[in-house]
Short mmCIF file of C-alpha atoms in Angstrom, two decimals:
data_model
loop_
_atom_site.label_atom_id
_atom_site.label_comp_id
_atom_site.label_asym_id
_atom_site.label_seq_id
_atom_site.Cartn_x
_atom_site.Cartn_y
_atom_site.Cartn_z
CA MET A 1 -49.70 32.46 5.47
CA ASP A 2 -47.89 34.68 7.84
CA LYS A 3 -44.78 32.58 8.30
CA PHE A 4 -41.62 32.54 6.21
CA ILE A 5 -40.68 29.32 4.48
CA ASN A 6 -36.99 28.34 4.54
CA VAL A 7 -35.81 26.62 1.38
CA ALA A 8 -32.46 24.81 1.13
CA LEU A 9 -31.23 24.57 -2.45
CA PRO A 10 -28.25 22.44 -3.64
CA LYS A 11 -25.34 24.56 -4.80
CA GLY A 12 -24.40 24.21 -8.40
CA ARG A 13 -26.05 23.79 -11.77
CA LEU A 14 -28.83 21.59 -10.62
CA GLY A 15 -29.67 24.11 -7.83
CA GLU A 16 -29.96 26.96 -10.34
CA LYS A 17 -32.33 24.86 -12.43
CA VAL A 18 -34.36 24.19 -9.25
CA TYR A 19 -34.43 27.87 -8.39
CA ASP A 20 -35.76 28.62 -11.86
CA MET A 21 -38.56 26.18 -11.19
CA PHE A 22 -39.37 27.95 -7.96
CA GLU A 23 -39.35 31.30 -9.80
CA ARG A 24 -41.71 30.05 -12.55
CA ALA A 25 -43.92 28.57 -9.78
CA GLY A 26 -44.24 32.11 -8.31
CA TYR A 27 -41.77 31.85 -5.51
CA SER A 28 -39.14 34.26 -6.88
CA CYS A 29 -36.35 36.02 -5.08
CA PRO A 30 -34.55 38.30 -7.50
CA SER A 31 -31.70 39.04 -5.15
CA ILE A 32 -30.48 35.47 -5.49
CA LYS A 33 -29.26 36.20 -9.05
CA GLU A 34 -27.12 39.09 -8.01
CA ASN A 35 -23.50 38.37 -7.51
CA SER A 36 -22.90 38.82 -3.82
CA ARG A 37 -21.40 37.16 -0.86
CA LYS A 38 -24.74 36.90 0.91
CA LEU A 39 -25.66 33.50 2.17
CA ILE A 40 -29.37 33.98 2.67
CA PHE A 41 -31.81 35.47 0.14
CA GLU A 42 -35.27 36.76 1.14
CA ASN A 43 -38.36 37.86 -0.51
CA ALA A 44 -40.59 39.32 2.12
CA ASP A 45 -43.65 39.64 -0.20
CA LYS A 46 -43.62 35.93 -1.09
CA LYS A 47 -42.59 34.94 2.50
CA VAL A 48 -39.75 32.86 1.15
CA ARG A 49 -36.12 32.54 2.12
CA PHE A 50 -33.57 30.67 0.04
CA PHE A 51 -30.07 29.48 0.95
CA TRP A 52 -27.51 27.48 -0.97
CA VAL A 53 -25.93 24.45 0.79
CA LYS A 54 -23.76 21.62 -0.38
CA PRO A 55 -25.98 19.16 -2.23
CA SER A 56 -25.31 16.30 0.19
CA ASP A 57 -26.15 18.60 3.15
CA VAL A 58 -29.68 19.59 2.05
CA ALA A 59 -31.22 16.55 3.71
CA ILE A 60 -29.55 17.39 6.98
CA TYR A 61 -30.78 21.00 6.86
CA VAL A 62 -34.36 19.71 6.21
CA GLU A 63 -34.26 16.84 8.67
CA ARG A 64 -33.08 19.07 11.49
CA GLY A 65 -35.53 21.81 10.70
CA ALA A 66 -33.12 24.54 9.69
CA ALA A 67 -34.92 24.47 6.37
CA ASP A 68 -38.60 23.72 6.09
CA ILE A 69 -38.20 22.29 2.60
CA GLY A 70 -35.34 21.54 0.24
CA VAL A 71 -34.34 19.83 -2.88
CA ALA A 72 -32.06 16.80 -2.75
CA GLY A 73 -31.08 14.01 -5.11
CA LYS A 74 -32.59 10.51 -4.60
CA ASP A 75 -29.05 9.30 -4.17
CA ILE A 76 -28.61 11.40 -1.02
CA LEU A 77 -32.00 10.31 0.32
CA CYS A 78 -31.18 6.65 -0.20
CA GLU A 79 -27.72 7.03 1.30
CA TYR A 80 -28.64 8.88 4.49
CA ASN A 81 -32.28 7.83 4.83
CA PRO A 82 -33.34 11.08 6.52
CA GLU A 83 -36.59 11.38 8.46
CA VAL A 84 -38.31 13.70 5.97
CA TYR A 85 -41.34 13.80 3.67
CA GLU A 86 -40.56 13.23 0.08
CA LEU A 87 -43.18 15.37 -1.62
CA LEU A 88 -42.39 15.57 -5.32
CA ASP A 89 -40.20 14.12 -8.04
CA LEU A 90 -38.89 17.21 -9.90
CA LYS A 91 -37.74 15.04 -12.81
CA ILE A 92 -34.66 17.03 -13.33
CA GLY A 93 -31.01 16.14 -12.64
CA LYS A 94 -31.87 12.68 -13.96
CA CYS A 95 -29.13 10.01 -13.73
CA SER A 96 -28.65 6.54 -12.32
CA MET A 97 -26.76 4.76 -9.54
CA ALA A 98 -24.77 2.08 -11.31
CA VAL A 99 -22.09 -0.55 -10.79
CA ALA A 100 -19.23 -0.09 -13.22
CA GLY A 101 -15.97 -1.73 -13.85
CA LYS A 102 -13.18 -2.27 -16.37
CA LYS A 103 -14.35 -3.27 -19.83
CA GLY A 104 -15.06 -7.02 -19.88
CA PHE A 105 -14.97 -7.35 -16.06
CA GLN A 106 -16.22 -10.73 -14.92
CA ASP A 107 -17.18 -11.10 -11.24
CA ASP A 108 -15.42 -14.08 -9.71
CA ARG A 109 -17.72 -15.11 -6.78
CA ASN A 110 -14.85 -17.02 -5.16
CA LYS A 111 -13.34 -13.78 -4.12
CA THR A 112 -14.59 -10.91 -1.90
CA LEU A 113 -15.63 -8.15 -4.30
CA ARG A 114 -13.77 -4.82 -3.66
CA VAL A 115 -16.21 -1.96 -4.26
CA ALA A 116 -15.10 1.64 -4.27
CA THR A 117 -17.84 4.26 -3.71
CA LYS A 118 -18.89 7.54 -2.24
CA PHE A 119 -22.29 5.89 -1.40
CA VAL A 120 -21.31 3.31 1.25
CA ASN A 121 -24.79 2.52 2.48
CA ILE A 122 -26.30 2.13 -0.95
CA ALA A 123 -23.46 -0.17 -2.08
CA LYS A 124 -23.75 -2.28 1.00
CA LYS A 125 -27.56 -2.61 0.59
CA TYR A 126 -27.34 -3.42 -3.06
CA TYR A 127 -24.80 -6.24 -2.56
CA ALA A 128 -26.52 -7.49 0.57
CA GLU A 129 -29.66 -8.00 -1.49
CA HIS A 130 -27.60 -9.99 -3.92
CA GLY A 131 -25.96 -12.01 -1.13
CA ARG A 132 -22.50 -10.83 -2.31
CA ASP A 133 -19.59 -10.61 0.11
CA ILE A 134 -17.91 -7.21 -0.48
CA ASP A 135 -15.14 -5.05 0.81
CA VAL A 136 -16.31 -1.40 0.69
CA ILE A 137 -13.66 1.17 -0.01
CA ALA A 138 -15.05 4.65 0.86
CA LEU A 139 -13.70 7.43 -1.34
CA ASN A 140 -14.73 11.07 -1.62
CA GLY A 141 -14.06 11.66 -5.28
CA SER A 142 -12.39 10.47 -8.50
CA ILE A 143 -14.10 7.11 -7.92
CA GLU A 144 -13.30 6.05 -11.53
CA LEU A 145 -9.65 5.92 -10.76
CA ALA A 146 -10.09 3.02 -8.29
CA PRO A 147 -10.61 0.11 -10.77
CA ILE A 148 -7.95 1.51 -13.11
CA LEU A 149 -5.31 1.37 -10.36
CA SER A 150 -6.73 -1.90 -9.08
CA LEU A 151 -7.68 -0.26 -5.86
CA SER A 152 -11.10 -1.89 -6.36
CA ASP A 153 -12.75 -4.38 -8.70
CA VAL A 154 -15.81 -2.25 -9.39
CA ILE A 155 -17.28 1.11 -8.42
CA VAL A 156 -20.79 2.13 -7.40
CA ASP A 157 -21.38 5.66 -8.56
CA ILE A 158 -23.67 8.03 -10.28
CA VAL A 159 -23.80 7.75 -14.05
CA GLU A 160 -25.20 10.45 -16.19
CA THR A 161 -24.05 9.98 -19.79
CA GLY A 162 -21.27 7.44 -19.16
CA SER A 163 -18.73 9.43 -21.11
CA THR A 164 -16.20 9.65 -18.27
CA LEU A 165 -16.38 5.90 -18.01
CA LYS A 166 -15.94 5.38 -21.69
CA GLU A 167 -12.89 7.63 -21.91
CA ASN A 168 -11.27 5.58 -19.21
CA ASP A 169 -12.02 2.16 -20.62
CA LEU A 170 -14.73 1.47 -18.02
CA GLU A 171 -18.24 0.39 -18.58
CA VAL A 172 -21.56 0.21 -16.80
CA ILE A 173 -22.30 -3.30 -15.53
CA GLU A 174 -25.73 -2.50 -14.13
CA LYS A 175 -27.87 0.53 -13.51
CA PHE A 176 -30.04 -0.21 -10.43
CA LEU A 177 -31.37 2.97 -9.05
CA PRO A 178 -32.90 5.81 -11.14
CA ILE A 179 -32.10 9.22 -9.61
CA SER A 180 -33.63 12.67 -9.87
CA ALA A 181 -34.12 15.77 -7.73
CA ARG A 182 -36.83 15.47 -5.04
CA LEU A 183 -38.68 18.10 -3.05
CA ILE A 184 -38.41 17.14 0.62
CA ALA A 185 -40.02 18.67 3.72
CA ASN A 186 -39.31 18.57 7.40
CA LYS A 187 -42.00 16.55 9.13
CA SER A 188 -42.66 19.07 11.86
CA SER A 189 -42.60 22.09 9.61
CA PHE A 190 -45.11 20.35 7.31
CA LYS A 191 -47.59 20.31 10.22
CA PHE A 192 -47.18 24.02 11.04
CA LYS A 193 -46.73 25.46 7.55
CA THR A 194 -48.98 23.10 5.73
CA GLU A 195 -50.68 25.70 3.61
CA ILE A 196 -47.53 27.27 2.10
CA ILE A 197 -45.64 23.95 1.71
CA VAL A 198 -48.65 22.35 -0.06
CA ASP A 199 -48.95 25.48 -2.26
CA VAL A 200 -45.25 25.22 -3.20
CA GLN A 201 -45.75 21.47 -3.91
CA GLU A 202 -48.76 21.97 -6.14
CA LYS A 203 -47.17 24.78 -8.08
CA LEU A 204 -43.94 22.95 -8.59
CA SER A 205 -45.92 19.93 -9.60
CA LYS A 206 -47.45 21.97 -12.43
CA GLU A 207 -44.00 23.02 -13.49
CA VAL A 208 -42.89 19.41 -13.59
CA ASP A 209 -45.86 18.54 -15.92
CA LYS A 210 -44.62 21.26 -18.33
CA LEU A 211 -41.15 19.77 -18.57
CA MET B 1 -42.07 26.64 46.93
CA ASN B 2 -41.23 29.50 44.50
CA ASP B 3 -37.52 29.09 45.35
CA LEU B 4 -37.83 25.44 44.41
CA LEU B 5 -39.40 26.29 41.08
CA LYS B 6 -36.48 28.63 40.23
CA VAL B 7 -33.89 25.87 40.38
CA LEU B 8 -35.89 23.54 38.13
CA SER B 9 -34.69 23.21 34.58
CA GLN B 10 -37.31 23.40 31.86
CA GLU B 11 -37.14 19.62 31.44
CA GLU B 12 -37.68 19.03 35.15
CA TYR B 13 -40.51 21.50 35.32
CA ILE B 14 -42.29 19.92 32.37
CA SER B 15 -41.74 16.47 33.69
CA LEU B 16 -43.36 17.42 37.04
CA THR B 17 -46.30 19.11 35.33
CA LEU B 18 -46.91 16.10 33.14
CA ARG B 19 -46.70 13.68 36.16
CA SER B 20 -49.24 15.73 38.01
CA LEU B 21 -51.51 15.73 34.91
CA TYR B 22 -51.44 11.91 34.76
CA SER B 23 -51.77 11.26 38.42
CA GLY B 24 -54.63 13.65 38.58
CA LYS B 25 -56.42 11.42 36.03
CA GLY B 26 -55.96 8.41 38.12
CA TYR B 27 -52.72 6.96 36.60
CA GLN B 28 -50.37 5.24 39.06
CA LYS B 29 -46.63 5.85 38.94
CA TYR B 30 -44.87 2.79 37.69
CA ARG B 31 -41.25 2.38 38.91
CA MET B 32 -38.96 -0.21 37.50
CA SER B 33 -35.47 -1.41 37.67
CA LYS B 34 -32.81 0.12 35.29
CA PHE B 35 -31.99 -3.34 34.10
CA GLU B 36 -33.97 -5.90 32.25
CA GLU B 37 -33.03 -9.39 31.01
CA TYR B 38 -31.55 -9.04 27.56
CA ASP B 39 -33.74 -11.87 26.29
CA LEU B 40 -36.81 -9.69 26.26
CA TYR B 41 -35.29 -7.36 23.75
CA VAL B 42 -33.93 -9.99 21.47
CA LYS B 43 -37.40 -11.51 21.17
CA ASN B 44 -38.98 -8.09 20.36
CA LYS B 45 -36.07 -6.48 18.49
CA ASP B 46 -38.19 -4.73 15.88
CA PHE B 47 -40.21 -3.01 18.61
CA LEU B 48 -37.17 -0.99 19.58
CA VAL B 49 -36.33 2.22 17.87
CA SER B 50 -32.65 1.27 17.58
CA ASP B 51 -31.19 -2.31 17.40
CA SER B 52 -28.37 -1.83 19.80
CA VAL B 53 -28.74 -2.35 23.49
CA ILE B 54 -26.07 -1.93 26.22
CA THR B 55 -25.57 -5.32 27.84
CA PHE B 56 -23.58 -6.65 30.72
CA THR B 57 -23.28 -9.85 32.64
CA ASP B 58 -24.81 -9.90 36.17
CA THR B 59 -22.95 -11.62 39.05
CA ASN B 60 -25.00 -14.79 38.50
CA GLY B 61 -23.99 -14.97 34.81
CA LYS B 62 -27.26 -13.64 33.43
CA LEU B 63 -27.01 -11.33 30.49
CA LEU B 64 -28.77 -8.10 31.42
CA ALA B 65 -29.42 -4.90 29.46
CA LEU B 66 -29.81 -1.24 30.36
CA LYS B 67 -33.44 -0.53 29.37
CA PRO B 68 -33.71 0.84 25.80
CA ASP B 69 -37.55 0.93 26.15
CA VAL B 70 -40.04 1.07 28.96
CA THR B 71 -43.21 -0.32 27.31
CA LEU B 72 -41.87 -3.83 26.96
CA SER B 73 -41.06 -4.11 30.60
CA ILE B 74 -44.44 -2.85 31.67
CA VAL B 75 -46.23 -5.25 29.21
CA LYS B 76 -44.04 -8.19 30.49
CA ASN B 77 -44.96 -7.52 34.08
CA SER B 78 -48.60 -6.83 33.54
CA LYS B 79 -51.19 -9.29 34.85
CA ASP B 80 -54.17 -10.45 32.85
CA ILE B 81 -56.71 -8.66 35.13
CA ASP B 82 -60.17 -7.46 34.17
CA GLY B 83 -60.63 -3.72 33.87
CA VAL B 84 -57.79 -1.42 32.85
CA MET B 85 -54.40 -0.89 34.46
CA LYS B 86 -53.42 2.75 34.12
CA VAL B 87 -49.82 3.67 34.80
CA TYR B 88 -47.36 6.39 33.95
CA TYR B 89 -43.60 6.36 34.10
CA ASP B 90 -40.67 8.76 34.10
CA GLU B 91 -37.56 6.88 33.24
CA LYS B 92 -34.16 7.03 31.48
CA VAL B 93 -33.65 4.78 28.48
CA TYR B 94 -30.50 4.06 26.63
CA ARG B 95 -30.46 4.09 22.84
CA VAL B 96 -28.12 4.72 20.04
CA SER B 97 -28.69 8.19 18.68
CA LYS B 98 -28.84 8.51 14.91
CA GLY B 99 -26.66 11.57 14.79
CA THR B 100 -23.67 10.35 16.78
CA ALA B 101 -24.10 6.63 16.28
CA SER B 102 -23.18 6.18 19.93
CA PHE B 103 -25.30 5.44 23.04
CA LYS B 104 -27.32 8.20 24.72
CA GLU B 105 -29.33 8.51 27.78
CA ILE B 106 -32.81 9.70 26.88
CA SER B 107 -35.57 10.88 29.35
CA GLN B 108 -38.79 9.34 28.54
CA LEU B 109 -42.00 10.03 30.23
CA GLY B 110 -45.31 8.37 29.23
CA LEU B 111 -48.33 6.41 30.11
CA GLU B 112 -49.78 3.01 29.27
CA CYS B 113 -53.30 1.59 29.58
CA ILE B 114 -53.40 -2.17 29.66
CA GLY B 115 -56.62 -4.23 29.77
CA GLU B 116 -59.97 -3.91 28.08
CA ILE B 117 -59.41 -0.95 25.75
CA SER B 118 -62.60 0.77 24.85
CA ASN B 119 -63.04 3.81 22.61
CA ASP B 120 -63.48 5.78 25.84
CA ILE B 121 -60.00 4.71 27.01
CA ILE B 122 -58.54 5.58 23.59
CA SER B 123 -60.17 8.99 23.62
CA GLU B 124 -58.81 9.64 27.20
CA VAL B 125 -55.27 8.62 26.10
CA LEU B 126 -55.55 11.00 23.00
CA TYR B 127 -56.83 13.70 25.23
CA LEU B 128 -53.98 13.28 27.63
CA ALA B 129 -51.45 13.20 24.79
CA GLY B 130 -52.92 16.51 23.42
CA SER B 131 -52.93 17.97 26.96
CA SER B 132 -49.24 16.92 27.43
CA LEU B 133 -48.38 18.80 24.20
CA GLU B 134 -50.36 21.84 25.35
CA LEU B 135 -48.42 21.92 28.65
CA ILE B 136 -45.12 21.87 26.77
CA SER B 137 -46.08 24.56 24.11
CA LYS B 138 -49.22 26.15 22.80
CA ASN B 139 -47.99 25.76 19.26
CA ASN B 140 -48.57 21.99 18.97
CA VAL B 141 -50.28 19.52 16.76
CA LEU B 142 -51.39 16.01 17.44
CA ALA B 143 -51.44 13.89 14.24
CA VAL B 144 -53.79 10.97 14.39
CA SER B 145 -53.93 7.95 12.11
CA SER B 146 -55.76 4.62 12.04
CA LEU B 147 -53.66 1.57 11.20
CA ASN B 148 -56.89 -0.45 10.97
CA LEU B 149 -58.12 1.88 8.27
CA ILE B 150 -54.70 1.74 6.33
CA SER B 151 -54.71 -1.99 6.48
CA ALA B 152 -58.47 -2.29 5.52
CA VAL B 153 -57.72 -0.02 2.42
CA LEU B 154 -54.75 -2.03 1.47
CA SER B 155 -56.48 -5.39 1.73
CA TYR B 156 -59.44 -3.93 -0.29
CA ALA B 157 -56.81 -3.14 -2.96
CA ASN B 158 -55.50 -6.66 -2.71
CA ILE B 159 -52.06 -5.36 -1.64
CA ALA B 160 -50.15 -7.78 0.56
CA GLY B 161 -46.62 -9.02 1.25
CA ASP B 162 -43.72 -7.03 0.11
CA LEU B 163 -45.77 -4.47 -1.86
CA LYS B 164 -47.75 -3.73 1.37
CA GLY B 165 -44.52 -2.98 3.23
CA GLN B 166 -43.29 -0.74 0.42
CA ILE B 167 -46.62 1.20 0.23
CA ILE B 168 -46.66 1.63 4.03
CA LYS B 169 -43.02 2.97 3.96
CA LEU B 170 -43.96 5.40 1.19
CA LEU B 171 -47.07 6.48 3.10
CA GLY B 172 -44.73 7.41 5.99
CA ASP B 173 -42.77 9.54 3.60
CA LYS B 174 -45.91 11.15 2.00
CA ASN B 175 -44.35 10.03 -1.24
CA LEU B 176 -47.49 10.16 -3.37
CA PHE B 177 -45.78 10.09 -6.77
CA ALA B 178 -43.87 6.82 -5.92
CA ILE B 179 -47.07 5.26 -4.53
CA LYS B 180 -48.84 6.01 -7.75
CA GLU B 181 -46.02 4.53 -9.82
CA LEU B 182 -46.03 1.43 -7.72
CA LEU B 183 -49.79 0.99 -7.94
CA VAL B 184 -49.76 1.39 -11.73
CA ALA B 185 -46.78 -1.09 -11.96
CA ASN B 186 -48.80 -3.68 -9.96
CA GLY B 187 -52.06 -3.25 -11.89
CA VAL B 188 -53.94 -1.58 -9.01
CA GLN B 189 -56.64 0.75 -10.56
CA GLY B 190 -60.08 2.16 -10.20
CA LYS B 191 -61.61 2.62 -6.79
CA ALA B 192 -58.69 0.72 -5.20
CA TYR B 193 -56.16 3.12 -6.68
CA ASP B 194 -58.15 6.12 -5.53
CA LEU B 195 -58.53 4.82 -1.99
CA VAL B 196 -54.75 4.17 -1.57
CA THR B 197 -53.80 7.55 -2.83
CA MET B 198 -56.39 9.12 -0.59
CA LEU B 199 -54.42 7.84 2.33
CA VAL B 200 -51.84 10.57 1.36
CA THR B 201 -54.29 13.27 0.28
CA VAL B 202 -56.73 13.11 3.09
CA TYR B 203 -54.85 15.12 5.52
CA GLY B 204 -55.22 18.16 7.75
CA LYS B 205 -57.06 19.67 10.67
CA VAL B 206 -59.99 17.46 11.76
CA ASN B 207 -62.49 20.26 11.17
CA SER B 208 -61.82 20.13 7.44
CA SER B 209 -60.74 16.50 6.93
CA LEU B 210 -63.10 14.52 9.15
CA ASN B 211 -65.84 14.40 6.53
CA ALA B 212 -63.47 13.20 3.86
CA LEU B 213 -63.02 10.03 5.80
CA ASP B 214 -66.43 8.92 4.57
CA GLY B 215 -64.79 8.55 1.13
CA PHE B 216 -62.97 5.55 2.50
CA VAL B 217 -66.12 3.56 3.26
CA VAL B 218 -66.37 0.75 0.78
CA ASN B 219 -66.83 -2.38 2.87
CA ASP B 220 -67.44 -3.42 6.51
CA ALA B 221 -63.75 -3.23 7.50
CA THR B 222 -63.27 0.33 6.19
CA LYS B 223 -66.62 1.34 7.60
CA THR B 224 -65.71 0.09 11.14
CA ALA B 225 -62.30 1.74 11.01
CA VAL B 226 -63.68 5.05 9.84
CA ALA B 227 -66.38 4.91 12.48
CA GLU B 228 -63.87 4.15 15.23
CA LEU B 229 -61.51 6.96 14.18
CA LYS B 230 -64.36 9.50 13.98
CA SER B 231 -65.72 8.42 17.37
CA VAL B 232 -62.45 8.67 19.31
CA ILE B 233 -61.69 12.04 17.79
CA ALA B 234 -65.13 13.36 18.64
CA LYS B 235 -64.88 11.96 22.12
CA SER B 236 -61.41 13.46 22.76
CA VAL B 237 -62.63 16.82 21.58
CA SER B 238 -65.60 16.53 23.99
CA LEU B 239 -63.07 15.87 26.74
CA GLY B 240 -61.53 19.19 26.01
CA LEU B 241 -58.95 18.73 23.28
CA SER B 242 -58.86 21.62 20.78
CA ALA B 243 -60.07 20.34 17.37
CA ASP B 244 -57.85 23.02 15.93
CA LYS B 245 -54.76 21.15 17.01
CA LEU B 246 -55.89 17.67 15.98
CA MET B 247 -54.96 16.50 12.54
CA ILE B 248 -55.84 13.41 10.43
CA ASP B 249 -52.44 12.10 9.07
CA PHE B 250 -52.01 8.63 7.70
CA SER B 251 -48.23 9.15 7.45
CA VAL B 252 -48.20 8.10 11.08
CA VAL B 253 -47.43 4.42 10.33
CA ASN B 254 -46.20 2.43 13.34
CA ASP B 255 -44.90 -1.10 12.71
CA ALA B 256 -47.96 -3.30 12.21
CA LYS B 257 -46.19 -6.23 13.87
CA TYR B 258 -46.76 -4.52 17.15
CA TYR B 259 -49.25 -1.84 16.59
CA ASN B 260 -52.88 -1.65 15.40
CA GLY B 261 -55.84 0.66 15.59
CA ILE B 262 -55.26 4.22 16.49
CA ALA B 263 -51.71 5.63 16.20
CA PHE B 264 -50.56 9.22 16.87
CA LYS B 265 -47.60 11.61 16.92
CA GLY B 266 -47.25 14.96 18.57
CA PHE B 267 -45.28 17.87 17.17
CA ILE B 268 -44.23 21.23 18.66
CA GLU B 269 -43.43 24.18 16.35
CA GLY B 270 -39.73 24.67 16.27
CA VAL B 271 -38.80 21.09 17.18
CA PRO B 272 -37.85 19.27 14.09
CA THR B 273 -38.94 15.78 15.00
CA GLY B 274 -41.97 14.48 16.75
CA ILE B 275 -41.74 14.69 20.57
CA LEU B 276 -44.62 12.45 21.39
CA SER B 277 -45.39 9.08 19.93
CA GLY B 278 -47.98 6.52 20.77
CA GLY B 279 -50.81 4.20 19.80
CA GLN B 280 -52.53 0.92 20.42
CA TYR B 281 -50.30 -2.11 20.56
CA ASP B 282 -52.58 -5.16 20.88
CA ASN B 283 -50.29 -7.09 18.49
CA LEU B 284 -47.36 -6.75 20.91
CA MET B 285 -49.73 -7.95 23.76
CA LYS B 286 -50.70 -10.95 21.67
CA LYS B 287 -47.08 -11.72 20.91
CA MET B 288 -46.32 -11.73 24.54
CA ASN B 289 -49.29 -13.99 25.32
CA LYS B 290 -51.37 -11.40 27.07
CA ARG B 291 -55.12 -11.59 26.90
CA TYR B 292 -56.04 -7.92 26.58
CA GLY B 293 -55.15 -4.93 24.55
CA ALA B 294 -53.12 -1.81 25.29
CA ILE B 295 -52.50 1.75 24.36
CA GLY B 296 -49.98 4.27 25.48
CA PHE B 297 -47.63 7.08 24.50
CA ALA B 298 -44.22 8.44 25.39
CA VAL B 299 -42.95 12.03 25.44
CA TYR B 300 -39.25 12.51 24.59
CA LEU B 301 -38.11 15.07 27.19
CA ASP B 302 -34.62 15.55 25.72
CA GLU B 303 -36.29 17.40 22.78
CA VAL B 304 -38.42 19.44 25.17
CA SER B 305 -35.38 21.42 26.37
CA ARG B 306 -35.22 22.96 22.89
CA VAL B 307 -38.67 24.47 23.13
CA LYS B 308 -38.45 28.19 23.87
CA GLY B 309 -39.77 28.89 27.29
CA GLU B 310 -43.28 30.35 27.44
#
């Protein structure tokens, strides 16, 4: 185990939880908790190097080998379909991909369904499987606004508790994809850093069992 | 001569070295036209890495395509002769690259053996694949899988149809936990459950994982597949391949519609994707009404330029 392992963590609350799991699993890096402007955090003893990236970018860093392993949501993996190994379900950051619309919305199959979403590929695939003709409206945020302003008929988005929907008179029509954080690995790195990656996987797996 | 070497780019240098390796082993250079009838690719769409093909109409009204792939053309033009036709090629192919979603010219160099494919031929091809990697960089790994064993294990577990496709996709992702969930949900248990999960867990350098293959032997089909895999690995090592750089890895899952038997993928440290890919493709041969089997591999030279010079 003479090589460093590069770990891409998703910025934000989920990433902090994920780091805590790494720490409990024996891959700690105390400097990460200090408030600093540093981008990369290293623990030379444990041969581990962490960096924070935008959650939707983790898969790109890993697929292209800038990170050997990383943690990304199942939503990102389904949307971008990166060429990576999916080694472990960390069972945190649980939520669902769902179709939602205004309360009492009835789908009129005579019309093309307008779907607003950040997850264009997931939405297309879901409706293609149902043989439903749709018009995808790609948005980058505030998806819930779309049906309220009649920009779209429904939205496809991540739903955690559903409280944002409720407050805006929207409701879940169908949850179709359970989501949680996944440990992913670059296919080439896995071949050359097998020992350390498998060690991380096994130790994190024990942490998952404790949850 | 030395002056000539100085002006070669790394890609050109490696390409020449590989060509000399293959021709030294008796492989003939195969040259082909840049164009091919579009029809060939429509009929074998799934064989291609990307769906899109650059097409244009020839002066006689025929729809032609810029080659997105070399193997199909070689197979199409192969004759059903006894013995083995051994060829290598160094060609440009045109594919949509995933990153830019636009067409890209890719240098592809590889070899094909078409005819009566024995274990000796498979071992020779494995050896040449490993030697190609070795010429590109010393830090390499050749991951070898057996599609026959994967399919024997899955049929032992009575897994077919959609479920088989799902499991094979998950095998490619090394997604053990999702495989376990799927097996439980479909009532696969006991020995069958163990064997399918072993397809993920039996992994690693051949020195340490070769004996674990015996665990798969439960019937004639798995026994034959294990024996074949062991024999070609042993033979390719005896030809000079370093056992330290050979890995058993059932996450190498080529499309069963075209491929069968031994499949493999080569990796170089520091290059994020596999740079060599190959295997037996008897099913493609059958689909194209050819009598014999075939095996081959391709090296993607555009990735090679990223390898740090040694």
